Amino acid sequence: MRQGIPKNRKLCLQAAGIVLGTLLYAVSINYFLLPTRLGEGGVVGLTTIAYYTLGIAPYLTNFVLNGVLLIAGYRFLDKRTTFLSLWAIFWLSVFLKLPVVAVYHTSQTIIPTVASGVLTGIALGIIMRCGGTIAGSTILAKIANRYLGIQTGTATLILDLSVALPMVFIIGFQNMLLTVFELYLSDMLLNQFIARVGAKKAIFIVSDAHAAIAAELSERLQQGITVLKGEGFYSGRERTLLYLVCTPAQIAKVVPIVEKVDANALIVVEHVRSARGLQMHQLL
């Protein structure tokens, strides 16, 4: 029972995050995209086509097409992702059905284009960070990311363009170009959001005071630490390395803690995005 509580709490947080993400996505569609007569990619792009040509409500097309696609691709996803994706599709359809309170009118079409791209990128980032998808091109992009290693935003962009470009015959050349720009902006923000929000960083620490540093970090951060043995090529001495995985916010705490114990300690963040240390030739 005690182990089930954190899992249930995490699922609740993920479900709440997806509701927020789908709300932002619906705002992007109802308040900026449709009033400006812009297109979209994937299933949402198909819903706009159905809306512009046949007058079919976006929430209905979204629910039917995304539901069918999710059922067809469920075997590529785990049960939790499938459940959270169904949850996202349901709430996106609910929010799309809500009446639009006030539409933002402007002759500068680039403004709603940018607003839609930013909101869509953040919305998809929240949904995917919470473990879900909105089916459509995002579920195909997640499959491509898992099995082909393609960045989620890049795969989404490729799939979205395959729907957006032919829309030139419906929304015109100018709006098609604006749609492509909106897709590019949203997918680049999606990549950045996934890469930065909630991301983990790996840190290597080299110090003669490794035992004291490990004890201090463990007590202050409640963080698991791995002790590795190595040998410095320059000095020929055996060295002890500390390895830990933490959040970007924790990195800001790690450095002062380590320097308080050993001002000459070497600290390296994975991908060499940050490295600190004094007398490095003596350390290694």
PDB file of C-alpha atoms in Angstrom:
ATOM      1  CA  MET A   1       0.000   0.000   0.000  1.00  0.00           C
ATOM      2  CA  ARG A   2       2.790   2.421   0.858  1.00  0.00           C
ATOM      3  CA  GLN A   3       4.398   1.886  -2.521  1.00  0.00           C
ATOM      4  CA  GLY A   4       1.102   2.495  -4.333  1.00  0.00           C
ATOM      5  CA  ILE A   5       0.560   5.998  -2.917  1.00  0.00           C
ATOM      6  CA  PRO A   6       3.416   7.705  -4.840  1.00  0.00           C
ATOM      7  CA  LYS A   7       2.314   6.004  -8.069  1.00  0.00           C
ATOM      8  CA  ASN A   8      -1.263   7.157  -7.633  1.00  0.00           C
ATOM      9  CA  ARG A   9      -0.127  10.667  -6.755  1.00  0.00           C
ATOM     10  CA  LYS A  10       2.086  10.785  -9.834  1.00  0.00           C
ATOM     11  CA  LEU A  11      -0.780   9.606 -12.040  1.00  0.00           C
ATOM     12  CA  CYS A  12      -3.043  12.302 -10.593  1.00  0.00           C
ATOM     13  CA  LEU A  13      -0.429  14.982 -11.252  1.00  0.00           C
ATOM     14  CA  GLN A  14       0.035  13.718 -14.801  1.00  0.00           C
ATOM     15  CA  ALA A  15      -3.728  13.730 -15.389  1.00  0.00           C
ATOM     16  CA  ALA A  16      -4.008  17.285 -14.039  1.00  0.00           C
ATOM     17  CA  GLY A  17      -1.092  18.433 -16.199  1.00  0.00           C
ATOM     18  CA  ILE A  18      -2.724  16.960 -19.293  1.00  0.00           C
ATOM     19  CA  VAL A  19      -5.956  18.835 -18.548  1.00  0.00           C
ATOM     20  CA  LEU A  20      -3.946  22.072 -18.425  1.00  0.00           C
ATOM     21  CA  GLY A  21      -2.117  21.193 -21.642  1.00  0.00           C
ATOM     22  CA  THR A  22      -5.308  20.391 -23.552  1.00  0.00           C
ATOM     23  CA  LEU A  23      -6.894  23.618 -22.297  1.00  0.00           C
ATOM     24  CA  LEU A  24      -4.004  25.657 -23.724  1.00  0.00           C
ATOM     25  CA  TYR A  25      -4.183  23.709 -26.977  1.00  0.00           C
ATOM     26  CA  ALA A  26      -7.928  24.324 -27.284  1.00  0.00           C
ATOM     27  CA  VAL A  27      -7.405  28.050 -26.639  1.00  0.00           C
ATOM     28  CA  SER A  28      -4.789  28.091 -29.405  1.00  0.00           C
ATOM     29  CA  ILE A  29      -7.212  26.470 -31.852  1.00  0.00           C
ATOM     30  CA  ASN A  30     -10.466  28.241 -30.948  1.00  0.00           C
ATOM     31  CA  TYR A  31      -9.121  31.720 -30.268  1.00  0.00           C
ATOM     32  CA  PHE A  32      -6.210  32.138 -32.694  1.00  0.00           C
ATOM     33  CA  LEU A  33      -6.042  29.415 -35.328  1.00  0.00           C
ATOM     34  CA  LEU A  34      -9.645  29.080 -36.574  1.00  0.00           C
ATOM     35  CA  PRO A  35     -10.547  32.819 -36.468  1.00  0.00           C
ATOM     36  CA  THR A  36      -7.431  33.585 -38.566  1.00  0.00           C
ATOM     37  CA  ARG A  37      -8.278  30.713 -40.927  1.00  0.00           C
ATOM     38  CA  LEU A  38      -4.939  29.033 -40.420  1.00  0.00           C
ATOM     39  CA  GLY A  39      -4.286  25.358 -40.958  1.00  0.00           C
ATOM     40  CA  GLU A  40      -2.552  22.836 -38.747  1.00  0.00           C
ATOM     41  CA  GLY A  41      -0.798  19.531 -39.033  1.00  0.00           C
ATOM     42  CA  GLY A  42      -1.848  15.994 -38.282  1.00  0.00           C
ATOM     43  CA  VAL A  43      -5.374  15.241 -37.147  1.00  0.00           C
ATOM     44  CA  VAL A  44      -5.934  18.826 -35.976  1.00  0.00           C
ATOM     45  CA  GLY A  45      -5.124  19.906 -39.518  1.00  0.00           C
ATOM     46  CA  LEU A  46      -7.763  17.487 -40.790  1.00  0.00           C
ATOM     47  CA  THR A  47     -10.268  18.934 -38.318  1.00  0.00           C
ATOM     48  CA  THR A  48      -9.625  22.420 -39.682  1.00  0.00           C
ATOM     49  CA  ILE A  49     -10.126  21.136 -43.234  1.00  0.00           C
ATOM     50  CA  ALA A  50     -13.427  19.546 -42.206  1.00  0.00           C
ATOM     51  CA  TYR A  51     -14.430  22.780 -40.450  1.00  0.00           C
ATOM     52  CA  TYR A  52     -13.525  25.110 -43.350  1.00  0.00           C
ATOM     53  CA  THR A  53     -15.052  22.947 -46.090  1.00  0.00           C
ATOM     54  CA  LEU A  54     -17.937  21.052 -44.465  1.00  0.00           C
ATOM     55  CA  GLY A  55     -18.610  23.042 -41.292  1.00  0.00           C
ATOM     56  CA  ILE A  56     -18.064  19.997 -39.056  1.00  0.00           C
ATOM     57  CA  ALA A  57     -17.348  20.963 -35.441  1.00  0.00           C
ATOM     58  CA  PRO A  58     -13.626  20.507 -34.598  1.00  0.00           C
ATOM     59  CA  TYR A  59     -14.336  18.694 -31.320  1.00  0.00           C
ATOM     60  CA  LEU A  60     -16.253  15.961 -33.146  1.00  0.00           C
ATOM     61  CA  THR A  61     -13.617  15.348 -35.819  1.00  0.00           C
ATOM     62  CA  ASN A  62     -10.871  15.429 -33.206  1.00  0.00           C
ATOM     63  CA  PHE A  63     -12.565  12.860 -30.988  1.00  0.00           C
ATOM     64  CA  VAL A  64     -13.385  10.434 -33.803  1.00  0.00           C
ATOM     65  CA  LEU A  65     -10.120  10.590 -35.784  1.00  0.00           C
ATOM     66  CA  ASN A  66      -7.795  10.664 -32.773  1.00  0.00           C
ATOM     67  CA  GLY A  67      -9.729   7.883 -31.104  1.00  0.00           C
ATOM     68  CA  VAL A  68      -9.425   5.674 -34.182  1.00  0.00           C
ATOM     69  CA  LEU A  69      -5.707   6.445 -34.541  1.00  0.00           C
ATOM     70  CA  LEU A  70      -5.040   5.723 -30.879  1.00  0.00           C
ATOM     71  CA  ILE A  71      -6.831   2.388 -31.115  1.00  0.00           C
ATOM     72  CA  ALA A  72      -4.815   1.524 -34.229  1.00  0.00           C
ATOM     73  CA  GLY A  73      -1.504   2.426 -32.565  1.00  0.00           C
ATOM     74  CA  TYR A  74      -2.126   1.302 -28.986  1.00  0.00           C
ATOM     75  CA  ARG A  75       0.182  -1.708 -29.319  1.00  0.00           C
ATOM     76  CA  PHE A  76       3.154   0.634 -29.733  1.00  0.00           C
ATOM     77  CA  LEU A  77       2.479   2.344 -26.395  1.00  0.00           C
ATOM     78  CA  ASP A  78       2.363   1.139 -22.824  1.00  0.00           C
ATOM     79  CA  LYS A  79      -0.892   1.024 -20.885  1.00  0.00           C
ATOM     80  CA  ARG A  80      -0.221   4.228 -18.941  1.00  0.00           C
ATOM     81  CA  THR A  81       0.540   6.224 -22.092  1.00  0.00           C
ATOM     82  CA  THR A  82      -2.567   4.827 -23.792  1.00  0.00           C
ATOM     83  CA  PHE A  83      -4.748   5.783 -20.825  1.00  0.00           C
ATOM     84  CA  LEU A  84      -3.264   9.278 -20.567  1.00  0.00           C
ATOM     85  CA  SER A  85      -3.665   9.766 -24.327  1.00  0.00           C
ATOM     86  CA  LEU A  86      -7.343   8.827 -24.115  1.00  0.00           C
ATOM     87  CA  TRP A  87      -7.619  11.278 -21.215  1.00  0.00           C
ATOM     88  CA  ALA A  88      -6.013  13.999 -23.355  1.00  0.00           C
ATOM     89  CA  ILE A  89      -8.261  13.324 -26.353  1.00  0.00           C
ATOM     90  CA  PHE A  90     -11.352  13.474 -24.153  1.00  0.00           C
ATOM     91  CA  TRP A  91     -10.450  16.801 -22.531  1.00  0.00           C
ATOM     92  CA  LEU A  92      -9.284  18.382 -25.777  1.00  0.00           C
ATOM     93  CA  SER A  93     -12.657  17.529 -27.318  1.00  0.00           C
ATOM     94  CA  VAL A  94     -14.436  18.961 -24.258  1.00  0.00           C
ATOM     95  CA  PHE A  95     -12.503  22.236 -24.392  1.00  0.00           C
ATOM     96  CA  LEU A  96     -12.932  22.514 -28.167  1.00  0.00           C
ATOM     97  CA  LYS A  97     -16.698  22.227 -27.677  1.00  0.00           C
ATOM     98  CA  LEU A  98     -16.851  25.100 -25.197  1.00  0.00           C
ATOM     99  CA  PRO A  99     -18.247  28.318 -26.703  1.00  0.00           C
ATOM    100  CA  VAL A 100     -15.716  30.984 -27.618  1.00  0.00           C
ATOM    101  CA  VAL A 101     -16.139  33.928 -25.274  1.00  0.00           C
ATOM    102  CA  ALA A 102     -14.219  36.598 -27.191  1.00  0.00           C
ATOM    103  CA  VAL A 103     -12.178  36.333 -30.378  1.00  0.00           C
ATOM    104  CA  TYR A 104      -9.007  38.381 -30.787  1.00  0.00           C
ATOM    105  CA  HIS A 105      -9.370  40.406 -34.006  1.00  0.00           C
ATOM    106  CA  THR A 106      -6.375  41.980 -35.724  1.00  0.00           C
ATOM    107  CA  SER A 107      -5.291  42.739 -39.274  1.00  0.00           C
ATOM    108  CA  GLN A 108      -1.761  41.598 -38.399  1.00  0.00           C
ATOM    109  CA  THR A 109      -2.091  37.868 -39.006  1.00  0.00           C
ATOM    110  CA  ILE A 110       1.448  37.201 -37.743  1.00  0.00           C
ATOM    111  CA  ILE A 111       0.273  37.986 -34.178  1.00  0.00           C
ATOM    112  CA  PRO A 112      -2.275  35.152 -33.860  1.00  0.00           C
ATOM    113  CA  THR A 113       0.134  32.913 -35.783  1.00  0.00           C
ATOM    114  CA  VAL A 114       2.884  33.417 -33.205  1.00  0.00           C
ATOM    115  CA  ALA A 115       0.402  33.163 -30.320  1.00  0.00           C
ATOM    116  CA  SER A 116      -0.964  29.892 -31.698  1.00  0.00           C
ATOM    117  CA  GLY A 117       2.533  28.473 -32.251  1.00  0.00           C
ATOM    118  CA  VAL A 118       3.701  29.345 -28.735  1.00  0.00           C
ATOM    119  CA  LEU A 119       0.571  28.017 -27.038  1.00  0.00           C
ATOM    120  CA  THR A 120       0.583  24.835 -29.112  1.00  0.00           C
ATOM    121  CA  GLY A 121       4.260  24.127 -28.409  1.00  0.00           C
ATOM    122  CA  ILE A 122       3.843  24.643 -24.677  1.00  0.00           C
ATOM    123  CA  ALA A 123       0.597  22.655 -24.615  1.00  0.00           C
ATOM    124  CA  LEU A 124       2.080  19.662 -26.422  1.00  0.00           C
ATOM    125  CA  GLY A 125       5.163  19.871 -24.225  1.00  0.00           C
ATOM    126  CA  ILE A 126       3.057  19.696 -21.070  1.00  0.00           C
ATOM    127  CA  ILE A 127       1.002  16.815 -22.415  1.00  0.00           C
ATOM    128  CA  MET A 128       4.050  14.790 -23.482  1.00  0.00           C
ATOM    129  CA  ARG A 129       5.993  15.618 -20.307  1.00  0.00           C
ATOM    130  CA  CYS A 130       3.022  14.220 -18.394  1.00  0.00           C
ATOM    131  CA  GLY A 131       3.281  10.985 -20.355  1.00  0.00           C
ATOM    132  CA  GLY A 132       0.408  11.440 -22.792  1.00  0.00           C
ATOM    133  CA  THR A 133      -0.206  12.368 -26.410  1.00  0.00           C
ATOM    134  CA  ILE A 134      -3.131  13.832 -28.313  1.00  0.00           C
ATOM    135  CA  ALA A 135      -2.808  10.992 -30.803  1.00  0.00           C
ATOM    136  CA  GLY A 136      -2.636  12.402 -34.325  1.00  0.00           C
ATOM    137  CA  SER A 137       0.887  13.128 -35.479  1.00  0.00           C
ATOM    138  CA  THR A 138       2.106  13.281 -31.881  1.00  0.00           C
ATOM    139  CA  ILE A 139       1.434   9.608 -31.259  1.00  0.00           C
ATOM    140  CA  LEU A 140       3.236   8.742 -34.513  1.00  0.00           C
ATOM    141  CA  ALA A 141       6.071  11.096 -33.500  1.00  0.00           C
ATOM    142  CA  LYS A 142       6.360   9.410 -30.111  1.00  0.00           C
ATOM    143  CA  ILE A 143       6.600   6.035 -31.837  1.00  0.00           C
ATOM    144  CA  ALA A 144       9.281   7.443 -34.180  1.00  0.00           C
ATOM    145  CA  ASN A 145      11.171   8.820 -31.183  1.00  0.00           C
ATOM    146  CA  ARG A 146      11.050   5.501 -29.352  1.00  0.00           C
ATOM    147  CA  TYR A 147      12.018   3.242 -32.250  1.00  0.00           C
ATOM    148  CA  LEU A 148      13.971   5.520 -34.628  1.00  0.00           C
ATOM    149  CA  GLY A 149      15.532   8.022 -32.200  1.00  0.00           C
ATOM    150  CA  ILE A 150      14.110  11.028 -34.062  1.00  0.00           C
ATOM    151  CA  GLN A 151      13.437  14.057 -31.858  1.00  0.00           C
ATOM    152  CA  THR A 152       9.758  14.254 -31.014  1.00  0.00           C
ATOM    153  CA  GLY A 153       9.349  17.817 -32.281  1.00  0.00           C
ATOM    154  CA  THR A 154      11.195  17.056 -35.531  1.00  0.00           C
ATOM    155  CA  ALA A 155       9.098  13.976 -36.257  1.00  0.00           C
ATOM    156  CA  THR A 156       5.946  15.921 -35.444  1.00  0.00           C
ATOM    157  CA  LEU A 157       6.969  18.698 -37.831  1.00  0.00           C
ATOM    158  CA  ILE A 158       7.563  16.273 -40.718  1.00  0.00           C
ATOM    159  CA  LEU A 159       4.212  14.585 -40.193  1.00  0.00           C
ATOM    160  CA  ASP A 160       2.392  17.885 -39.750  1.00  0.00           C
ATOM    161  CA  LEU A 161       3.807  19.371 -42.952  1.00  0.00           C
ATOM    162  CA  SER A 162       2.467  16.438 -44.938  1.00  0.00           C
ATOM    163  CA  VAL A 163      -1.016  17.645 -43.971  1.00  0.00           C
ATOM    164  CA  ALA A 164      -0.433  21.408 -43.866  1.00  0.00           C
ATOM    165  CA  LEU A 165       1.165  21.941 -47.283  1.00  0.00           C
ATOM    166  CA  PRO A 166      -1.776  20.605 -49.348  1.00  0.00           C
ATOM    167  CA  MET A 167      -4.050  23.008 -47.460  1.00  0.00           C
ATOM    168  CA  VAL A 168      -2.844  25.752 -49.825  1.00  0.00           C
ATOM    169  CA  PHE A 169      -5.853  24.902 -52.001  1.00  0.00           C
ATOM    170  CA  ILE A 170      -8.251  25.642 -49.117  1.00  0.00           C
ATOM    171  CA  ILE A 171      -6.762  28.493 -47.089  1.00  0.00           C
ATOM    172  CA  GLY A 172      -4.600  30.148 -49.750  1.00  0.00           C
ATOM    173  CA  PHE A 173      -0.858  30.539 -50.199  1.00  0.00           C
ATOM    174  CA  GLN A 174      -0.310  33.239 -47.550  1.00  0.00           C
ATOM    175  CA  ASN A 175      -2.153  31.389 -44.805  1.00  0.00           C
ATOM    176  CA  MET A 176      -0.416  28.169 -45.791  1.00  0.00           C
ATOM    177  CA  LEU A 177       2.957  29.879 -45.258  1.00  0.00           C
ATOM    178  CA  LEU A 178       1.763  31.225 -41.918  1.00  0.00           C
ATOM    179  CA  THR A 179       0.638  27.707 -41.011  1.00  0.00           C
ATOM    180  CA  VAL A 180       4.096  26.325 -41.806  1.00  0.00           C
ATOM    181  CA  PHE A 181       5.666  29.027 -39.643  1.00  0.00           C
ATOM    182  CA  GLU A 182       3.243  28.253 -36.808  1.00  0.00           C
ATOM    183  CA  LEU A 183       4.088  24.540 -37.044  1.00  0.00           C
ATOM    184  CA  TYR A 184       7.820  25.256 -37.038  1.00  0.00           C
ATOM    185  CA  LEU A 185       7.528  27.541 -34.023  1.00  0.00           C
ATOM    186  CA  SER A 186       5.371  25.120 -32.037  1.00  0.00           C
ATOM    187  CA  ASP A 187       7.555  22.103 -32.801  1.00  0.00           C
ATOM    188  CA  MET A 188      10.793  23.922 -31.944  1.00  0.00           C
ATOM    189  CA  LEU A 189       9.243  25.019 -28.646  1.00  0.00           C
ATOM    190  CA  LEU A 190       8.110  21.434 -28.104  1.00  0.00           C
ATOM    191  CA  ASN A 191      11.690  20.180 -28.498  1.00  0.00           C
ATOM    192  CA  GLN A 192      13.001  22.811 -26.087  1.00  0.00           C
ATOM    193  CA  PHE A 193      10.225  22.210 -23.565  1.00  0.00           C
ATOM    194  CA  ILE A 194      10.793  18.459 -23.489  1.00  0.00           C
ATOM    195  CA  ALA A 195      14.573  18.900 -23.320  1.00  0.00           C
ATOM    196  CA  ARG A 196      14.537  21.427 -20.477  1.00  0.00           C
ATOM    197  CA  VAL A 197      11.422  21.069 -18.345  1.00  0.00           C
ATOM    198  CA  GLY A 198      11.794  18.157 -15.944  1.00  0.00           C
ATOM    199  CA  ALA A 199      15.037  17.076 -17.599  1.00  0.00           C
ATOM    200  CA  LYS A 200      17.762  15.277 -15.642  1.00  0.00           C
ATOM    201  CA  LYS A 201      21.472  16.067 -15.598  1.00  0.00           C
ATOM    202  CA  ALA A 202      24.361  13.781 -14.762  1.00  0.00           C
ATOM    203  CA  ILE A 203      27.255  15.144 -12.705  1.00  0.00           C
ATOM    204  CA  PHE A 204      30.773  13.781 -12.181  1.00  0.00           C
ATOM    205  CA  ILE A 205      32.749  15.018  -9.169  1.00  0.00           C
ATOM    206  CA  VAL A 206      36.468  14.377  -8.670  1.00  0.00           C
ATOM    207  CA  SER A 207      37.925  15.215  -5.263  1.00  0.00           C
ATOM    208  CA  ASP A 208      40.224  13.840  -2.588  1.00  0.00           C
ATOM    209  CA  ALA A 209      37.429  14.661  -0.130  1.00  0.00           C
ATOM    210  CA  HIS A 210      34.931  12.487  -2.010  1.00  0.00           C
ATOM    211  CA  ALA A 211      33.644  10.768   1.136  1.00  0.00           C
ATOM    212  CA  ALA A 212      32.797  14.075   2.851  1.00  0.00           C
ATOM    213  CA  ILE A 213      31.233  15.459  -0.329  1.00  0.00           C
ATOM    214  CA  ALA A 214      29.106  12.339  -0.819  1.00  0.00           C
ATOM    215  CA  ALA A 215      27.911  12.470   2.778  1.00  0.00           C
ATOM    216  CA  GLU A 216      27.043  16.174   2.506  1.00  0.00           C
ATOM    217  CA  LEU A 217      25.204  15.788  -0.826  1.00  0.00           C
ATOM    218  CA  SER A 218      23.324  12.741   0.388  1.00  0.00           C
ATOM    219  CA  GLU A 219      22.175  14.533   3.529  1.00  0.00           C
ATOM    220  CA  ARG A 220      21.302  17.857   1.893  1.00  0.00           C
ATOM    221  CA  LEU A 221      19.717  16.615  -1.341  1.00  0.00           C
ATOM    222  CA  GLN A 222      18.506  13.171  -0.320  1.00  0.00           C
ATOM    223  CA  GLN A 223      20.128  12.117  -3.567  1.00  0.00           C
ATOM    224  CA  GLY A 224      21.503   8.732  -4.576  1.00  0.00           C
ATOM    225  CA  ILE A 225      25.226   8.817  -5.384  1.00  0.00           C
ATOM    226  CA  THR A 226      27.385   6.246  -7.157  1.00  0.00           C
ATOM    227  CA  VAL A 227      31.086   5.889  -6.299  1.00  0.00           C
ATOM    228  CA  LEU A 228      33.363   5.014  -9.236  1.00  0.00           C
ATOM    229  CA  LYS A 229      37.057   4.102  -9.226  1.00  0.00           C
ATOM    230  CA  GLY A 230      39.421   5.430 -11.879  1.00  0.00           C
ATOM    231  CA  GLU A 231      42.992   6.472 -12.601  1.00  0.00           C
ATOM    232  CA  GLY A 232      44.261   9.884 -13.659  1.00  0.00           C
ATOM    233  CA  PHE A 233      46.337   9.672 -16.835  1.00  0.00           C
ATOM    234  CA  TYR A 234      48.420  12.760 -16.002  1.00  0.00           C
ATOM    235  CA  SER A 235      49.189  11.898 -12.385  1.00  0.00           C
ATOM    236  CA  GLY A 236      48.954   8.120 -12.581  1.00  0.00           C
ATOM    237  CA  ARG A 237      47.080   8.204  -9.287  1.00  0.00           C
ATOM    238  CA  GLU A 238      43.955   6.298  -8.447  1.00  0.00           C
ATOM    239  CA  ARG A 239      40.985   8.623  -8.316  1.00  0.00           C
ATOM    240  CA  THR A 240      37.512   8.253  -6.829  1.00  0.00           C
ATOM    241  CA  LEU A 241      34.663   9.778  -8.830  1.00  0.00           C
ATOM    242  CA  LEU A 242      31.185  10.585  -7.590  1.00  0.00           C
ATOM    243  CA  TYR A 243      28.330  10.219 -10.059  1.00  0.00           C
ATOM    244  CA  LEU A 244      24.788  11.463  -9.508  1.00  0.00           C
ATOM    245  CA  VAL A 245      21.708  12.306 -11.548  1.00  0.00           C
ATOM    246  CA  CYS A 246      19.683  15.366 -10.574  1.00  0.00           C
ATOM    247  CA  THR A 247      17.457  18.122 -11.898  1.00  0.00           C
ATOM    248  CA  PRO A 248      18.787  21.441 -13.264  1.00  0.00           C
ATOM    249  CA  ALA A 249      17.510  23.140 -10.102  1.00  0.00           C
ATOM    250  CA  GLN A 250      19.567  20.781  -7.954  1.00  0.00           C
ATOM    251  CA  ILE A 251      22.737  21.559  -9.915  1.00  0.00           C
ATOM    252  CA  ALA A 252      22.642  25.082  -8.488  1.00  0.00           C
ATOM    253  CA  LYS A 253      22.778  23.518  -5.017  1.00  0.00           C
ATOM    254  CA  VAL A 254      25.393  20.883  -5.800  1.00  0.00           C
ATOM    255  CA  VAL A 255      28.204  23.285  -6.727  1.00  0.00           C
ATOM    256  CA  PRO A 256      28.144  25.361  -3.473  1.00  0.00           C
ATOM    257  CA  ILE A 257      27.941  22.188  -1.376  1.00  0.00           C
ATOM    258  CA  VAL A 258      30.933  20.629  -3.133  1.00  0.00           C
ATOM    259  CA  GLU A 259      33.022  23.818  -3.042  1.00  0.00           C
ATOM    260  CA  LYS A 260      32.294  24.238   0.652  1.00  0.00           C
ATOM    261  CA  VAL A 261      33.902  20.854   1.309  1.00  0.00           C
ATOM    262  CA  ASP A 262      36.653  21.070  -1.323  1.00  0.00           C
ATOM    263  CA  ALA A 263      37.266  24.307  -3.228  1.00  0.00           C
ATOM    264  CA  ASN A 264      39.567  22.468  -5.656  1.00  0.00           C
ATOM    265  CA  ALA A 265      37.059  19.759  -6.601  1.00  0.00           C
ATOM    266  CA  LEU A 266      36.344  19.185 -10.269  1.00  0.00           C
ATOM    267  CA  ILE A 267      32.659  19.175 -11.230  1.00  0.00           C
ATOM    268  CA  VAL A 268      31.570  18.158 -14.737  1.00  0.00           C
ATOM    269  CA  VAL A 269      27.971  18.159 -15.967  1.00  0.00           C
ATOM    270  CA  GLU A 270      27.144  15.571 -18.613  1.00  0.00           C
ATOM    271  CA  HIS A 271      27.305  16.786 -22.215  1.00  0.00           C
ATOM    272  CA  VAL A 272      29.991  19.167 -20.945  1.00  0.00           C
ATOM    273  CA  ARG A 273      27.456  21.933 -20.549  1.00  0.00           C
ATOM    274  CA  SER A 274      29.219  22.984 -17.361  1.00  0.00           C
ATOM    275  CA  ALA A 275      32.620  22.215 -15.840  1.00  0.00           C
ATOM    276  CA  ARG A 276      34.259  23.745 -12.808  1.00  0.00           C
ATOM    277  CA  GLY A 277      37.506  23.050 -11.029  1.00  0.00           C
ATOM    278  CA  LEU A 278      40.893  24.396  -9.915  1.00  0.00           C
ATOM    279  CA  GLN A 279      44.296  22.882 -10.608  1.00  0.00           C
ATOM    280  CA  MET A 280      42.716  20.396 -13.027  1.00  0.00           C
ATOM    281  CA  HIS A 281      46.087  18.898 -14.004  1.00  0.00           C
ATOM    282  CA  GLN A 282      46.660  17.902 -10.383  1.00  0.00           C
ATOM    283  CA  LEU A 283      43.188  16.424 -10.061  1.00  0.00           C
ATOM    284  CA  LEU A 284      43.533  14.281 -13.166  1.00  0.00           C
TER     285      LEU A 284
END
